[in-house]
């Protein structure tokens, strides 16, 4: 079923797309904490279903279609990450450790300024998972933040 809007829709949202990869049956996946609305200082992005206690990298970008002159998603088989894809361009990264259940949270406070209204940002997580593929790196699905 498709949603139809007959007027302006002004909703903040966090959309996920693509599939995660790794040794977990579902692969890792992202989940928002709160709404990415202007002034929400407690907005965050969670990773669920990662490798317990593994080192991880959170990737933050601005495009889900282009990176370094190439198209996204980009299959990562060529770097040994068989079955994985890159879903975002890479603007900023943050290193973290996953907890004992394979989860993590990265706070992304949304400033209280109107110039971020309507902006789109993209996210993805990567973590060490020796059973995932020859590169021993797993990846989450892609995420898109729409600020309102």
PDB file of C-alpha atoms in Angstrom:
ATOM      1  CA  UNK A   1       0.000   0.000   0.000  1.00  0.00           C
ATOM      2  CA  UNK A   2       1.281   3.474  -0.824  1.00  0.00           C
ATOM      3  CA  UNK A   3       0.774   6.534   1.348  1.00  0.00           C
ATOM      4  CA  UNK A   4      -0.681   9.574  -0.393  1.00  0.00           C
ATOM      5  CA  UNK A   5      -0.279  13.088   0.978  1.00  0.00           C
ATOM      6  CA  UNK A   6      -2.615  15.837  -0.195  1.00  0.00           C
ATOM      7  CA  UNK A   7      -0.757  18.648   1.562  1.00  0.00           C
ATOM      8  CA  UNK A   8       2.690  19.430   2.889  1.00  0.00           C
ATOM      9  CA  UNK A   9       4.037  16.679   5.111  1.00  0.00           C
ATOM     10  CA  UNK A  10       6.414  17.980   7.761  1.00  0.00           C
ATOM     11  CA  UNK A  11       7.563  14.838   9.541  1.00  0.00           C
ATOM     12  CA  UNK A  12      11.000  14.055  10.809  1.00  0.00           C
ATOM     13  CA  UNK A  13      11.990  10.481  10.190  1.00  0.00           C
ATOM     14  CA  UNK A  14      14.669   7.840  10.251  1.00  0.00           C
ATOM     15  CA  UNK A  15      14.402   5.433   7.327  1.00  0.00           C
ATOM     16  CA  UNK A  16      16.354   2.214   6.943  1.00  0.00           C
ATOM     17  CA  UNK A  17      17.217   0.636   3.601  1.00  0.00           C
ATOM     18  CA  UNK A  18      19.292  -2.239   2.287  1.00  0.00           C
ATOM     19  CA  UNK A  19      20.427  -5.247   4.283  1.00  0.00           C
ATOM     20  CA  UNK A  20      23.044  -5.722   6.936  1.00  0.00           C
ATOM     21  CA  UNK A  21      25.602  -8.513   6.662  1.00  0.00           C
ATOM     22  CA  UNK A  22      27.581 -10.604   9.104  1.00  0.00           C
ATOM     23  CA  UNK A  23      27.450 -13.859  11.015  1.00  0.00           C
ATOM     24  CA  UNK A  24      24.254 -12.961  12.919  1.00  0.00           C
ATOM     25  CA  UNK A  25      21.118 -14.384  11.268  1.00  0.00           C
ATOM     26  CA  UNK A  26      19.573 -10.945  10.705  1.00  0.00           C
ATOM     27  CA  UNK A  27      22.762  -8.938  10.271  1.00  0.00           C
ATOM     28  CA  UNK A  28      23.077  -5.772  12.295  1.00  0.00           C
ATOM     29  CA  UNK A  29      20.425  -3.121  11.948  1.00  0.00           C
ATOM     30  CA  UNK A  30      19.916   0.483  12.980  1.00  0.00           C
ATOM     31  CA  UNK A  31      17.180   1.968  15.109  1.00  0.00           C
ATOM     32  CA  UNK A  32      16.530   5.624  15.987  1.00  0.00           C
ATOM     33  CA  UNK A  33      16.212   6.851  19.554  1.00  0.00           C
ATOM     34  CA  UNK A  34      13.666   9.641  19.425  1.00  0.00           C
ATOM     35  CA  UNK A  35      12.755  11.799  16.469  1.00  0.00           C
ATOM     36  CA  UNK A  36      15.323  13.784  14.434  1.00  0.00           C
ATOM     37  CA  UNK A  37      13.482  17.032  14.945  1.00  0.00           C
ATOM     38  CA  UNK A  38      14.981  20.489  15.400  1.00  0.00           C
ATOM     39  CA  UNK A  39      16.186  20.991  18.954  1.00  0.00           C
ATOM     40  CA  UNK A  40      16.079  17.305  19.960  1.00  0.00           C
ATOM     41  CA  UNK A  41      19.309  17.101  21.923  1.00  0.00           C
ATOM     42  CA  UNK A  42      18.682  13.456  22.859  1.00  0.00           C
ATOM     43  CA  UNK A  43      18.369  12.012  19.328  1.00  0.00           C
ATOM     44  CA  UNK A  44      20.646   8.997  18.802  1.00  0.00           C
ATOM     45  CA  UNK A  45      21.130   6.043  16.457  1.00  0.00           C
ATOM     46  CA  UNK A  46      21.381   2.532  17.882  1.00  0.00           C
ATOM     47  CA  UNK A  47      22.985  -0.548  16.388  1.00  0.00           C
ATOM     48  CA  UNK A  48      21.309  -3.830  17.282  1.00  0.00           C
ATOM     49  CA  UNK A  49      22.395  -7.348  16.338  1.00  0.00           C
ATOM     50  CA  UNK A  50      26.132  -6.761  15.998  1.00  0.00           C
ATOM     51  CA  UNK A  51      28.974  -8.951  17.270  1.00  0.00           C
ATOM     52  CA  UNK A  52      29.083  -8.785  21.090  1.00  0.00           C
ATOM     53  CA  UNK A  53      31.977  -6.736  22.529  1.00  0.00           C
ATOM     54  CA  UNK A  54      33.451  -5.990  19.082  1.00  0.00           C
ATOM     55  CA  UNK A  55      35.120  -2.756  17.981  1.00  0.00           C
ATOM     56  CA  UNK A  56      32.910  -0.762  15.612  1.00  0.00           C
ATOM     57  CA  UNK A  57      32.841   2.304  13.396  1.00  0.00           C
ATOM     58  CA  UNK A  58      29.828   4.543  12.853  1.00  0.00           C
ATOM     59  CA  UNK A  59      29.767   6.302   9.468  1.00  0.00           C
ATOM     60  CA  UNK A  60      27.874   9.559   8.953  1.00  0.00           C
ATOM     61  CA  UNK A  61      27.294  11.024   5.491  1.00  0.00           C
ATOM     62  CA  UNK A  62      24.983  13.113   3.357  1.00  0.00           C
ATOM     63  CA  UNK A  63      24.194  10.888   0.371  1.00  0.00           C
ATOM     64  CA  UNK A  64      22.777   7.439  -0.190  1.00  0.00           C
ATOM     65  CA  UNK A  65      23.295   7.616  -3.968  1.00  0.00           C
ATOM     66  CA  UNK A  66      26.881   8.862  -4.613  1.00  0.00           C
ATOM     67  CA  UNK A  67      30.313   8.415  -3.023  1.00  0.00           C
ATOM     68  CA  UNK A  68      33.664   9.494  -4.487  1.00  0.00           C
ATOM     69  CA  UNK A  69      32.166   9.802  -7.968  1.00  0.00           C
ATOM     70  CA  UNK A  70      30.595   6.323  -7.890  1.00  0.00           C
ATOM     71  CA  UNK A  71      27.092   5.057  -7.315  1.00  0.00           C
ATOM     72  CA  UNK A  72      25.751   3.730  -4.018  1.00  0.00           C
ATOM     73  CA  UNK A  73      25.043   1.152  -2.837  1.00  0.00           C
ATOM     74  CA  UNK A  74      28.525  -0.198  -3.457  1.00  0.00           C
ATOM     75  CA  UNK A  75      29.062  -3.959  -3.117  1.00  0.00           C
ATOM     76  CA  UNK A  76      32.111  -4.570  -0.907  1.00  0.00           C
ATOM     77  CA  UNK A  77      33.056  -8.034  -2.165  1.00  0.00           C
ATOM     78  CA  UNK A  78      36.196  -6.531  -3.747  1.00  0.00           C
ATOM     79  CA  UNK A  79      37.616  -5.800  -0.262  1.00  0.00           C
ATOM     80  CA  UNK A  80      36.701  -9.235   1.124  1.00  0.00           C
ATOM     81  CA  UNK A  81      33.380  -8.137   2.654  1.00  0.00           C
ATOM     82  CA  UNK A  82      31.394 -10.726   0.715  1.00  0.00           C
ATOM     83  CA  UNK A  83      27.668 -10.019   0.751  1.00  0.00           C
ATOM     84  CA  UNK A  84      28.069  -6.533   2.261  1.00  0.00           C
ATOM     85  CA  UNK A  85      27.327  -3.104   0.791  1.00  0.00           C
ATOM     86  CA  UNK A  86      28.281   0.477   1.540  1.00  0.00           C
ATOM     87  CA  UNK A  87      25.088   2.553   1.753  1.00  0.00           C
ATOM     88  CA  UNK A  88      26.413   6.032   2.567  1.00  0.00           C
ATOM     89  CA  UNK A  89      29.116   8.412   1.529  1.00  0.00           C
ATOM     90  CA  UNK A  90      31.699   8.902   4.255  1.00  0.00           C
ATOM     91  CA  UNK A  91      31.976  12.370   5.773  1.00  0.00           C
ATOM     92  CA  UNK A  92      32.653  11.609   9.446  1.00  0.00           C
ATOM     93  CA  UNK A  93      33.410   8.394  11.324  1.00  0.00           C
ATOM     94  CA  UNK A  94      33.342   7.560  15.017  1.00  0.00           C
ATOM     95  CA  UNK A  95      34.948   4.544  16.666  1.00  0.00           C
ATOM     96  CA  UNK A  96      33.041   2.751  19.428  1.00  0.00           C
ATOM     97  CA  UNK A  97      32.865  -0.597  21.160  1.00  0.00           C
ATOM     98  CA  UNK A  98      29.760  -2.774  20.986  1.00  0.00           C
ATOM     99  CA  UNK A  99      28.304  -3.944  24.280  1.00  0.00           C
ATOM    100  CA  UNK A 100      27.893  -7.556  25.430  1.00  0.00           C
ATOM    101  CA  UNK A 101      24.697  -7.946  23.390  1.00  0.00           C
ATOM    102  CA  UNK A 102      26.207  -6.543  20.174  1.00  0.00           C
ATOM    103  CA  UNK A 103      24.598  -3.140  20.491  1.00  0.00           C
ATOM    104  CA  UNK A 104      25.781   0.454  20.623  1.00  0.00           C
ATOM    105  CA  UNK A 105      24.329   3.955  20.709  1.00  0.00           C
ATOM    106  CA  UNK A 106      25.736   7.080  19.120  1.00  0.00           C
ATOM    107  CA  UNK A 107      24.174  10.386  20.245  1.00  0.00           C
ATOM    108  CA  UNK A 108      23.433  12.752  17.342  1.00  0.00           C
ATOM    109  CA  UNK A 109      21.866  15.826  18.943  1.00  0.00           C
ATOM    110  CA  UNK A 110      19.876  17.915  16.462  1.00  0.00           C
ATOM    111  CA  UNK A 111      20.642  21.628  16.896  1.00  0.00           C
ATOM    112  CA  UNK A 112      17.827  24.070  17.523  1.00  0.00           C
ATOM    113  CA  UNK A 113      18.453  26.059  14.334  1.00  0.00           C
ATOM    114  CA  UNK A 114      16.185  26.246  11.287  1.00  0.00           C
ATOM    115  CA  UNK A 115      19.007  25.822   8.747  1.00  0.00           C
ATOM    116  CA  UNK A 116      19.049  22.046   9.416  1.00  0.00           C
ATOM    117  CA  UNK A 117      15.315  21.713   8.667  1.00  0.00           C
ATOM    118  CA  UNK A 118      14.779  19.496   5.640  1.00  0.00           C
ATOM    119  CA  UNK A 119      18.370  18.216   5.616  1.00  0.00           C
ATOM    120  CA  UNK A 120      19.025  14.552   4.870  1.00  0.00           C
ATOM    121  CA  UNK A 121      21.897  12.644   6.469  1.00  0.00           C
ATOM    122  CA  UNK A 122      22.912   9.013   6.087  1.00  0.00           C
ATOM    123  CA  UNK A 123      24.348   6.474   8.526  1.00  0.00           C
ATOM    124  CA  UNK A 124      25.843   2.999   8.665  1.00  0.00           C
ATOM    125  CA  UNK A 125      27.720   0.843  11.197  1.00  0.00           C
ATOM    126  CA  UNK A 126      30.677  -1.504  10.608  1.00  0.00           C
ATOM    127  CA  UNK A 127      32.202  -3.884  13.187  1.00  0.00           C
ATOM    128  CA  UNK A 128      34.679  -6.720  13.518  1.00  0.00           C
ATOM    129  CA  UNK A 129      33.042 -10.122  13.025  1.00  0.00           C
ATOM    130  CA  UNK A 130      35.567 -12.925  12.294  1.00  0.00           C
ATOM    131  CA  UNK A 131      32.852 -15.275  10.996  1.00  0.00           C
ATOM    132  CA  UNK A 132      31.240 -12.712   8.654  1.00  0.00           C
ATOM    133  CA  UNK A 133      33.468 -12.965   5.564  1.00  0.00           C
ATOM    134  CA  UNK A 134      37.167 -13.043   4.526  1.00  0.00           C
ATOM    135  CA  UNK A 135      37.670  -9.436   5.716  1.00  0.00           C
ATOM    136  CA  UNK A 136      36.166 -10.239   9.162  1.00  0.00           C
ATOM    137  CA  UNK A 137      34.010  -7.082   8.952  1.00  0.00           C
ATOM    138  CA  UNK A 138      30.217  -6.916   9.119  1.00  0.00           C
ATOM    139  CA  UNK A 139      27.932  -4.002   8.231  1.00  0.00           C
ATOM    140  CA  UNK A 140      24.475  -2.735   9.136  1.00  0.00           C
ATOM    141  CA  UNK A 141      21.691  -1.637   6.874  1.00  0.00           C
ATOM    142  CA  UNK A 142      21.713   1.976   5.701  1.00  0.00           C
ATOM    143  CA  UNK A 143      19.920   4.752   7.528  1.00  0.00           C
ATOM    144  CA  UNK A 144      18.583   8.089   6.361  1.00  0.00           C
ATOM    145  CA  UNK A 145      17.813  10.911   8.779  1.00  0.00           C
ATOM    146  CA  UNK A 146      15.352  13.577   7.636  1.00  0.00           C
ATOM    147  CA  UNK A 147      15.356  16.573   9.969  1.00  0.00           C
ATOM    148  CA  UNK A 148      12.139  18.551  10.508  1.00  0.00           C
TER     149      UNK A 148
END
